[in-house]
Structure formats: C-alpha cells, structure tokens
C-alpha cells in the first residue's frame, strides 16, 4: 500500500497524519536517503507543523543521521537548498493549498527532486511496520539537530537574481496566503525598485490559505483594481503555486501564464523542442493557442511530479498546471510561485503591454470543475456505475469536448472536469456526472459502513 498521494503523505493533522507517522517517516528517510549526509526539514506556517517537525526530527536523528532545521520555507526553497548545499535529502511539512486542519509530508531526494514511486512504496512499508526490525544506533552515534535557518538566505539571493532593472516601473501586489512565502516574498521583491504592496503576510498559525492566496484571489483582485496596480500575484501555503491577477481584476491562471511564457521563450529560442508540458486539465484554449504558434502541448496525469518527469524525459524547459504550478525545467526541478511571478513580471515590463492584453491570447473553452465529497474517492471512480457514466459523457462529447473524472490526490474528493465549446453541453454533462457519482459514493460508503445508512 502506498501512503503517498500525488504530493506526498497528506491528511488531517493529529487524525490521519499523526506524529507516529512523521516519526516513522523520519526513520525511513534517515536509513535510506543518501547515507552519511544531513537531512533538512522545512515547514509552512500552520499550527500543526511544530509537533510534526519534532516527531520527524526525532525519527531522523534516531537513525544516526543529522537533521538541519530550516524553519519556515517554501517547498521549492527546500528543494533548492537540498541541491545547493549537497544534502542527503529533505522533508517539507506542508499541506500546500489545503485548509488549516490538513498537513502533509513531502520527501525530496539528494537531487532536490521528489522521491520515486518505488521509494514511496518502501517508505510506506516502513511506516506501516512491514519492513521488519530496524537496527538503530546508541550513544554518540545518535544524530543531532541543528539550526539551518541561515541557509535560507541563499534561496532568497537566488530569486533576487531574477529581478531586472527594466521591471522597476511596475506596480505590483503580492498575496503570500499567510504561508511559507510571507517573510520571504518581501525580501525577494525588495530588490525591485518599484511599488510593491504585500497582503496576507502575517501568519498566526491558523490563517494560512484562509480566504486568500492562489485558491481565493478575490481579495487580491480588489486590491489591484482599487490601487490601480499593473498586476497581482498570489501564492499558496507552501509557495509552489502562482496565480496572477491583471489590472482589471481578472484571474490569470496557470494556462494563461504558460501561454504567455511559452510565446516569450519561443521568441527568444529558449523553449526546448517548441513544446510545453501540461496536464489533462489544461484548457483546450491553451492547446489551440500554442498550436497556432507552432508549439506542441503534451498532456500528463494531474500532478507536478508527472509534469516534471515528462519534461526531463524530453528535455523540455516549460511545463505546469492550470492551478499555478509552473516549472522552468532549466532553472529548478520544482514549481516555484515566486520565480513564476518574477518571470511573468519581466515579460510584462518588457512587452510594454498590459497583463490583460498579454493573457487575451488564450480564448478558454467553457470548462467547469466540480468536486464530490466521498470517503473513498479512489474506489468510487472505478465503480462500474461511475465508469459507465463517464463513457456515456465521453461519447456525447466525442470530437467536441473532454471529460476527466479522477480522485483527488490530497483530499477526500472526486474531481470532475467537463470541457466543450458549448456551455450548455458542459452544464448538462456536469449535472449528470455529479448526480451519478454522488449517488454511487453514498451507496459505496453505506456498504462499507452500514451504520451511516
């Protein structure tokens, strides 16, 4: 059984994700990731990070490995730090864009990349106690934990290197989601001699992602329009996503960002293979625009890990997700919200055009995303009744649209996406699928737990 979803181990802290799990993962990491080198640990700003951090570090040091405590840092910042300082690996404690009550554990190998599925399975067996007795050190061979917060400055300087003089005239609003980027974003953007306003940079342990950040950009949009700013950038809880807002308050999602960056990179001969790697969720409008520019869109399953794998397989330099994970493969092996915003700001400044004009290149096809809550999303999507409903809709949409039904990799949800050039068709298909899946999920949950029926 693999305990890892699309983005690490995740669940409600102290219920699904316990200190025991964190401790055992720490031992697995300590025993198997690049022996002899320290393991770094980072975290976002949610209240449960402290207890999970203590358990994780205890697990790492119990194996004789040293742990370096980076404190609050973004997920891409941890990835960068592992690679920059040639560490044995790293673990990020974060549930990214999820609500406060969730937390997660993301593991990175010595190259700063997420561990393989094979390693995930090994670590899962160890966490579940299926790997046998562990041989642990005693006495002076036990590991130590040290303060590594000073190492984070290297990551800040790395990002500041993408601030260019031509960007100085921009007026920007940055929303840090009261998350990992809250104290880092001001340090990075300070290098820009311009008008930058920061909102939601005051984490208190319980306000991460709360009505702010990349999943709730309405407040950012209001601030941009009210102040007459050129653009706004919203990060998520762990800083690996970026969603933009144009000067009119329109949300510019990952599809638009990839279109703008792909066009610019192709014009400067920096788009390897004239290819962009996206996911099955990428809007048809993005694909049509890229095609008109002679650029190919490759689609992968949902998850930045799958995007990165395809990018590295083909040597491509740009990929990402509609949700705002944008990967510049020639720079970092991870999506980085701050890096994305800096790259987009540079294109905006150089173009002499407004962000709304730049983003108008993509004409999104009507696309609706809805969620159905259920206890067992992976099982529900494979039920015969659900499969038949998906086949029926796929046949109806053949040649004119797409349907994607998948389990969430981070929450107890089934996600439904329907896309077509006809909005009425999208609405009809969404309502049908949502009804069928909700009914099938209730029946499945009742069979598994008769007491709820």
Coordinates of C-alpha atoms in Angstrom, one line a residue:
X1 CA 0.0 0.0 0.0
X2 CA 1.4 3.4 -1.0
X3 CA 0.6 6.1 1.6
X4 CA 1.8 8.8 -0.7
X5 CA -0.7 10.7 -2.9
X6 CA 0.1 13.0 -5.8
X7 CA 2.0 15.3 -3.5
X8 CA 3.3 13.3 -0.5
X9 CA 1.5 12.0 2.5
X10 CA -1.4 14.2 3.5
X11 CA -4.3 14.2 5.8
X12 CA -5.9 15.9 8.8
X13 CA -3.2 16.6 11.3
X14 CA -3.4 14.5 14.5
X15 CA -6.1 12.3 13.0
X16 CA -4.9 10.9 9.6
X17 CA -1.4 12.3 9.8
X18 CA -0.1 11.6 13.2
X19 CA 3.2 12.2 15.0
X20 CA 3.9 8.4 14.8
X21 CA 3.7 8.6 11.0
X22 CA 6.1 11.5 11.0
X23 CA 8.5 9.7 13.3
X24 CA 8.5 6.6 11.2
X25 CA 8.9 8.5 8.0
X26 CA 11.9 10.3 9.6
X27 CA 13.4 6.9 10.3
X28 CA 12.8 5.7 6.8
X29 CA 14.4 8.8 5.4
X30 CA 17.3 8.6 7.8
X31 CA 18.0 5.0 6.9
X32 CA 17.6 5.1 3.1
X33 CA 18.3 8.6 1.7
X34 CA 21.9 9.2 0.7
X35 CA 23.6 7.8 3.9
X36 CA 26.1 10.0 5.6
X37 CA 24.7 13.4 4.6
X38 CA 22.4 15.6 6.7
X39 CA 18.6 15.7 6.0
X40 CA 17.0 19.1 6.0
X41 CA 13.5 19.8 7.3
X42 CA 11.3 22.7 6.4
X43 CA 7.7 23.7 7.2
X44 CA 4.9 26.1 6.3
X45 CA 3.1 28.2 8.9
X46 CA 0.2 26.1 10.1
X47 CA -0.1 25.3 13.8
X48 CA 0.4 21.6 13.5
X49 CA 3.8 21.9 11.9
X50 CA 5.6 22.2 15.2
X51 CA 4.5 18.8 16.6
X52 CA 5.1 17.0 13.3
X53 CA 8.5 18.7 12.9
X54 CA 9.6 17.4 16.4
X55 CA 8.5 13.9 15.6
X56 CA 10.1 13.9 12.2
X57 CA 13.4 15.2 13.5
X58 CA 13.3 12.6 16.3
X59 CA 12.9 9.9 13.7
X60 CA 15.7 11.1 11.5
X61 CA 18.2 11.6 14.4
X62 CA 17.3 8.2 15.9
X63 CA 18.9 6.6 12.9
X64 CA 22.2 8.4 13.4
X65 CA 21.6 11.0 10.8
X66 CA 21.9 14.7 11.4
X67 CA 18.9 16.9 10.8
X68 CA 19.1 20.6 9.7
X69 CA 16.1 22.6 10.7
X70 CA 15.3 25.3 8.0
X71 CA 12.3 26.6 9.8
X72 CA 9.6 28.2 7.6
X73 CA 10.5 28.0 3.9
X74 CA 8.7 27.3 0.7
X75 CA 8.7 23.9 -0.8
X76 CA 10.8 24.9 -3.8
X77 CA 13.1 26.7 -1.4
X78 CA 13.7 23.4 0.4
X79 CA 14.3 21.7 -3.0
X80 CA 16.8 24.4 -3.9
X81 CA 18.6 24.1 -0.5
X82 CA 19.0 20.3 -0.8
X83 CA 20.7 20.7 -4.1
X84 CA 22.6 23.9 -3.4
X85 CA 24.2 22.5 -0.2
X86 CA 24.5 18.9 -1.5
X87 CA 22.4 17.5 1.4
X88 CA 21.2 13.9 1.7
X89 CA 17.6 14.9 1.1
X90 CA 14.8 16.9 2.7
X91 CA 11.3 16.7 4.0
X92 CA 8.8 19.5 3.7
X93 CA 6.0 19.7 6.3
X94 CA 3.1 21.3 4.4
X95 CA -0.4 20.7 3.0
X96 CA 0.2 23.3 0.3
X97 CA -3.2 24.9 -0.7
X98 CA -5.3 22.7 1.6
X99 CA -7.2 24.2 4.6
X100 CA -5.6 24.7 8.1
X101 CA -6.6 21.3 9.5
X102 CA -4.6 19.4 6.9
X103 CA -0.9 18.9 6.9
X104 CA 1.5 16.8 4.8
X105 CA 5.0 15.4 4.4
X106 CA 6.8 15.8 1.1
X107 CA 10.1 14.0 0.6
X108 CA 12.9 15.1 -1.6
X109 CA 16.0 13.1 -2.6
X110 CA 19.6 14.4 -2.8
X111 CA 19.0 15.9 -6.2
X112 CA 16.2 18.1 -4.9
X113 CA 13.5 16.1 -6.7
X114 CA 10.6 14.3 -5.2
X115 CA 11.4 10.6 -4.5
X116 CA 10.3 7.9 -6.9
X117 CA 7.2 5.8 -6.5
X118 CA 9.5 2.8 -5.7
X119 CA 11.0 4.7 -2.8
X120 CA 7.5 5.8 -1.7
X121 CA 6.4 2.2 -1.5
X122 CA 9.5 1.3 0.6
X123 CA 8.8 4.2 3.0
X124 CA 5.1 3.2 3.2
X125 CA 6.0 -0.3 4.2
X126 CA 8.3 1.0 6.9
X127 CA 5.7 3.4 8.2
X128 CA 3.2 0.5 8.4
X129 CA 5.7 -1.6 10.2
X130 CA 6.0 -4.1 7.4
X131 CA 9.8 -3.8 6.9
X132 CA 10.9 -5.8 10.0
X133 CA 13.0 -4.7 12.9
X134 CA 15.3 -1.6 12.5
X135 CA 18.9 -1.5 13.5
X136 CA 19.3 1.8 15.3
X137 CA 22.5 3.3 16.9
X138 CA 23.1 4.3 20.5
X139 CA 25.4 6.6 22.4
X140 CA 27.4 9.0 20.5
X141 CA 26.3 7.6 17.2
X142 CA 22.8 9.1 17.6
X143 CA 22.2 12.1 15.2
X144 CA 21.9 15.8 16.2
X145 CA 19.5 18.5 15.1
X146 CA 21.0 22.0 14.1
X147 CA 19.5 25.3 13.2
X148 CA 19.8 25.9 9.5
X149 CA 17.7 29.0 9.1
X150 CA 20.7 30.9 7.9
X151 CA 20.8 28.7 4.8
X152 CA 17.5 30.1 3.6
X153 CA 19.3 33.4 2.6
X154 CA 20.9 31.6 -0.3
X155 CA 17.5 30.8 -1.8
X156 CA 16.4 34.4 -1.4
X157 CA 19.5 35.6 -3.2
X158 CA 18.9 33.1 -5.9
X159 CA 15.4 34.5 -6.5
X160 CA 16.6 38.1 -6.3
X161 CA 18.8 37.3 -9.3
X162 CA 15.7 37.3 -11.5
X163 CA 14.8 40.9 -10.7
X164 CA 16.0 43.1 -13.6
X165 CA 16.3 46.9 -13.9
X166 CA 13.5 47.1 -16.5
X167 CA 11.0 45.8 -14.0
X168 CA 11.4 48.9 -11.8
X169 CA 8.4 50.8 -13.2
X170 CA 5.9 48.1 -12.3
X171 CA 3.2 48.5 -9.6
X172 CA 2.6 45.1 -8.0
X173 CA 0.5 43.5 -5.3
X174 CA 1.8 40.2 -3.7
X175 CA -0.5 37.9 -1.7
X176 CA 1.5 35.4 0.3
X177 CA -1.5 33.4 1.6
X178 CA -0.2 33.8 5.2
X179 CA 2.0 30.9 4.3
X180 CA 5.6 30.0 3.7
X181 CA 6.3 32.9 1.4
X182 CA 5.1 35.5 4.0
X183 CA 8.6 36.5 5.2
X184 CA 10.5 35.6 2.1
X185 CA 8.5 37.4 -0.6
X186 CA 9.2 40.9 0.9
X187 CA 12.9 40.1 0.9
X188 CA 12.8 39.0 -2.7
X189 CA 10.7 41.8 -4.1
X190 CA 12.7 44.4 -2.2
X191 CA 15.3 44.0 -4.9
X192 CA 12.8 45.6 -7.3
X193 CA 13.0 49.4 -7.2
X194 CA 9.2 49.7 -7.7
X195 CA 5.9 50.0 -6.0
X196 CA 5.2 46.6 -4.4
X197 CA 2.4 46.1 -1.8
X198 CA 2.2 42.9 0.3
X199 CA -1.0 41.4 1.7
X200 CA -1.7 38.3 3.8
X201 CA 1.9 38.2 5.0
X202 CA 1.0 37.9 8.7
X203 CA 0.7 34.2 9.6
X204 CA -0.5 33.3 13.0
X205 CA -0.7 29.5 12.7
X206 CA -4.4 29.4 11.8
X207 CA -4.9 31.8 8.9
X208 CA -2.9 30.0 6.2
X209 CA -4.9 30.0 2.9
X210 CA -7.9 31.4 4.7
X211 CA -9.8 33.5 2.2
X212 CA -6.5 34.4 0.5
X213 CA -3.7 33.1 -1.7
X214 CA -3.9 31.3 -5.0
X215 CA -7.1 29.4 -4.2
X216 CA -9.0 32.6 -3.2
X217 CA -7.7 35.5 -5.3
X218 CA -10.8 37.8 -4.9
X219 CA -9.2 40.0 -2.3
X220 CA -6.1 40.4 -4.3
X221 CA -8.2 41.4 -7.4
X222 CA -10.0 44.0 -5.3
X223 CA -6.7 45.4 -4.1
X224 CA -5.2 45.6 -7.6
X225 CA -8.2 47.4 -9.1
X226 CA -8.6 49.7 -6.1
X227 CA -5.0 50.8 -6.2
X228 CA -4.6 50.9 -10.0
X229 CA -1.8 48.4 -10.0
X230 CA -0.4 46.7 -13.0
X231 CA -0.7 43.1 -11.7
X232 CA -1.1 41.0 -8.6
X233 CA 0.5 37.7 -7.7
X234 CA -1.0 35.1 -5.3
X235 CA 1.0 32.2 -3.9
X236 CA -0.3 29.2 -2.0
X237 CA 0.5 27.9 1.5
X238 CA 3.9 26.4 0.6
X239 CA 4.8 28.8 -2.2
X240 CA 4.9 26.4 -5.1
X241 CA 2.0 27.9 -7.0
X242 CA 1.3 31.3 -8.5
X243 CA -1.9 32.7 -9.8
X244 CA -1.9 36.2 -11.3
X245 CA -4.5 39.0 -11.5
X246 CA -4.5 41.5 -14.3
X247 CA -5.0 45.3 -14.0
X248 CA -8.8 44.8 -14.5
X249 CA -9.1 42.2 -11.7
X250 CA -9.3 39.2 -14.0
X251 CA -7.7 36.0 -12.7
X252 CA -4.8 34.8 -14.8
X253 CA -4.5 31.0 -14.2
X254 CA -1.7 28.6 -15.0
X255 CA -2.9 28.1 -18.5
X256 CA -2.6 31.8 -19.3
X257 CA 0.8 32.0 -17.6
X258 CA 2.1 29.1 -19.6
X259 CA 0.8 30.6 -22.8
X260 CA 2.5 34.0 -22.1
X261 CA 5.8 32.4 -21.1
X262 CA 5.8 29.9 -24.0
X263 CA 5.4 32.6 -26.5
X264 CA 8.1 34.7 -25.0
X265 CA 10.5 31.8 -24.6
X266 CA 9.9 30.6 -28.2
X267 CA 10.6 34.1 -29.5
X268 CA 13.9 34.0 -27.6
X269 CA 14.8 30.4 -28.7
X270 CA 14.5 29.2 -25.1
X271 CA 11.6 26.8 -25.5
X272 CA 13.2 23.4 -25.9
X273 CA 11.6 21.3 -28.6
X274 CA 8.9 24.0 -29.1
X275 CA 7.0 22.0 -26.5
X276 CA 5.0 22.8 -23.4
X277 CA 4.1 20.0 -20.9
X278 CA 0.7 20.4 -19.3
X279 CA -1.8 18.0 -17.7
X280 CA -5.2 16.6 -18.8
X281 CA -6.8 19.6 -17.0
X282 CA -5.2 22.1 -19.3
X283 CA -7.9 24.1 -21.2
X284 CA -8.5 23.4 -24.9
X285 CA -8.0 27.2 -25.4
X286 CA -4.3 26.8 -24.3
X287 CA -3.7 24.0 -26.8
X288 CA -5.3 25.9 -29.7
X289 CA -3.2 29.0 -29.0
X290 CA 0.0 27.1 -28.7
X291 CA -0.8 25.2 -31.9
X292 CA -1.3 28.5 -33.7
X293 CA 2.3 29.4 -32.6
X294 CA 3.7 26.2 -33.8
X295 CA 4.1 24.9 -30.2
X296 CA 3.1 21.5 -29.1
X297 CA 1.2 20.7 -25.8
X298 CA 2.0 17.4 -24.2
X299 CA -0.5 16.2 -21.6
X300 CA 0.3 14.2 -18.4
X301 CA -1.8 13.0 -15.5
X302 CA -2.6 15.6 -12.9
X303 CA 0.4 16.4 -10.6
X304 CA 3.5 18.4 -10.9
X305 CA 5.6 15.3 -10.5
X306 CA 4.2 13.8 -13.7
X307 CA 4.8 17.1 -15.5
X308 CA 8.4 17.2 -14.3
X309 CA 9.0 13.6 -15.3
X310 CA 7.8 14.3 -18.9
X311 CA 9.9 17.5 -19.0
X312 CA 13.0 15.7 -18.0
X313 CA 12.3 12.7 -20.3
X314 CA 12.1 15.1 -23.3
X315 CA 14.5 17.8 -22.2
X316 CA 11.7 20.4 -22.2
X317 CA 12.0 23.8 -20.4
X318 CA 8.5 24.8 -19.6
X319 CA 5.6 22.9 -18.1
X320 CA 2.9 23.3 -15.5
X321 CA -0.7 23.1 -14.3
X322 CA -3.8 25.2 -14.6
X323 CA -3.6 25.5 -10.7
X324 CA -0.5 27.6 -11.0
X325 CA 2.4 25.1 -10.6
X326 CA 4.7 26.4 -13.3
X327 CA 8.1 24.6 -13.8
X328 CA 11.0 26.2 -15.6
X329 CA 13.0 23.0 -16.0
X330 CA 16.3 24.6 -16.9
X331 CA 16.2 26.5 -13.6
X332 CA 14.6 24.4 -10.9
X333 CA 13.2 20.9 -10.7
X334 CA 10.0 22.2 -9.0
X335 CA 7.3 24.7 -9.4
X336 CA 8.1 28.0 -7.6
X337 CA 5.5 30.6 -7.2
X338 CA 7.9 33.5 -6.5
X339 CA 10.1 32.5 -9.5
X340 CA 7.0 32.3 -11.7
X341 CA 5.8 35.8 -10.7
X342 CA 9.2 37.3 -11.3
X343 CA 9.5 35.7 -14.7
X344 CA 6.0 36.9 -15.6
X345 CA 6.7 40.4 -14.3
X346 CA 9.8 40.6 -16.5
X347 CA 7.8 39.7 -19.6
X348 CA 5.1 42.2 -18.6
X349 CA 7.6 45.0 -18.2
X350 CA 9.5 44.2 -21.5
X351 CA 6.3 43.9 -23.5
X352 CA 5.0 47.4 -22.9
X353 CA 1.5 45.9 -22.9
X354 CA -1.0 45.3 -20.1
X355 CA -1.3 41.9 -18.5
X356 CA -4.9 41.7 -19.7
X357 CA -3.6 42.1 -23.3
X358 CA -0.9 39.5 -22.9
X359 CA -3.4 37.0 -21.4
X360 CA -6.0 37.6 -24.1
X361 CA -4.1 35.2 -26.4
X362 CA -5.9 32.3 -24.8
X363 CA -9.6 32.0 -25.5
X364 CA -10.7 29.5 -22.9
X365 CA -13.2 26.9 -23.9
X366 CA -16.1 26.6 -21.4
X367 CA -14.8 24.4 -18.7
X368 CA -16.3 23.5 -15.4
X369 CA -14.6 21.8 -12.4
X370 CA -16.7 20.4 -9.5
X371 CA -16.0 18.2 -6.6
X372 CA -18.0 15.4 -5.0
X373 CA -17.2 14.6 -1.4
X374 CA -16.7 10.9 -0.5
X375 CA -14.7 8.8 1.9
X376 CA -13.1 6.6 -0.7
X377 CA -12.5 8.6 -4.0
X378 CA -10.1 6.1 -5.5
X379 CA -12.6 3.2 -5.2
X380 CA -15.6 5.3 -6.2
X381 CA -14.1 6.4 -9.6
X382 CA -13.6 2.8 -10.5
X383 CA -17.2 1.7 -9.7
X384 CA -19.0 0.2 -12.8
X385 CA -21.8 2.8 -12.5
X386 CA -19.3 5.7 -12.5
X387 CA -17.3 4.2 -15.3
X388 CA -20.5 3.8 -17.4
X389 CA -21.5 7.4 -16.8
X390 CA -18.0 8.6 -17.8
X391 CA -18.2 6.5 -21.0
X392 CA -21.6 7.9 -21.8
X393 CA -20.4 11.5 -21.4
X394 CA -17.2 10.8 -23.3
X395 CA -19.2 9.5 -26.2
X396 CA -21.5 12.6 -26.2
X397 CA -18.5 14.9 -26.2
X398 CA -16.5 12.9 -28.8
X399 CA -14.9 15.4 -31.2
X400 CA -16.3 18.5 -29.4
X401 CA -15.1 18.3 -25.8
X402 CA -13.4 16.3 -23.0
X403 CA -14.3 14.8 -19.6
X404 CA -11.9 14.0 -16.8
X405 CA -13.1 12.2 -13.6
X406 CA -10.3 11.5 -11.1
X407 CA -9.8 11.1 -7.3
X408 CA -8.1 14.0 -5.6
X409 CA -4.6 13.2 -4.6
X410 CA -4.8 15.4 -1.5
X411 CA -8.4 15.4 -0.2
X412 CA -11.4 13.0 0.1
X413 CA -13.0 14.2 -3.1
X414 CA -13.8 13.0 -6.6
X415 CA -12.9 15.8 -9.1
X416 CA -15.0 16.2 -12.3
X417 CA -13.9 18.4 -15.3
X418 CA -16.0 18.8 -18.4
X419 CA -15.0 21.0 -21.3
X420 CA -16.7 21.8 -24.6
X421 CA -17.2 24.8 -26.9
X422 CA -20.9 24.7 -25.9
X423 CA -21.5 25.9 -22.4
X424 CA -25.0 24.3 -22.2
X425 CA -23.5 20.9 -23.0
X426 CA -20.9 21.4 -20.3
X427 CA -23.6 22.3 -17.7
X428 CA -25.7 19.3 -18.7
X429 CA -22.8 16.8 -18.5
X430 CA -21.6 18.2 -15.2
X431 CA -25.0 17.9 -13.6
X432 CA -25.4 14.3 -14.8
X433 CA -22.0 13.2 -13.7
X434 CA -22.2 14.9 -10.3
X435 CA -25.6 13.2 -9.6
X436 CA -24.4 9.8 -10.6
X437 CA -21.1 10.0 -8.7
X438 CA -22.8 11.3 -5.6
X439 CA -25.3 8.5 -5.6
X440 CA -22.7 5.9 -6.3
X441 CA -20.5 7.3 -3.5
X442 CA -23.3 7.2 -1.0
X443 CA -24.1 3.6 -1.9
X444 CA -20.4 2.6 -1.6
X445 CA -20.0 4.3 1.7
X446 CA -23.2 2.6 3.0
X447 CA -21.9 -0.8 2.0
X448 CA -18.6 -0.2 3.7
X449 CA -20.1 1.3 6.8
X450 CA -23.7 0.2 7.3
X451 CA -24.1 2.4 10.4
X452 CA -24.1 5.6 8.2
X453 CA -27.1 4.4 6.1

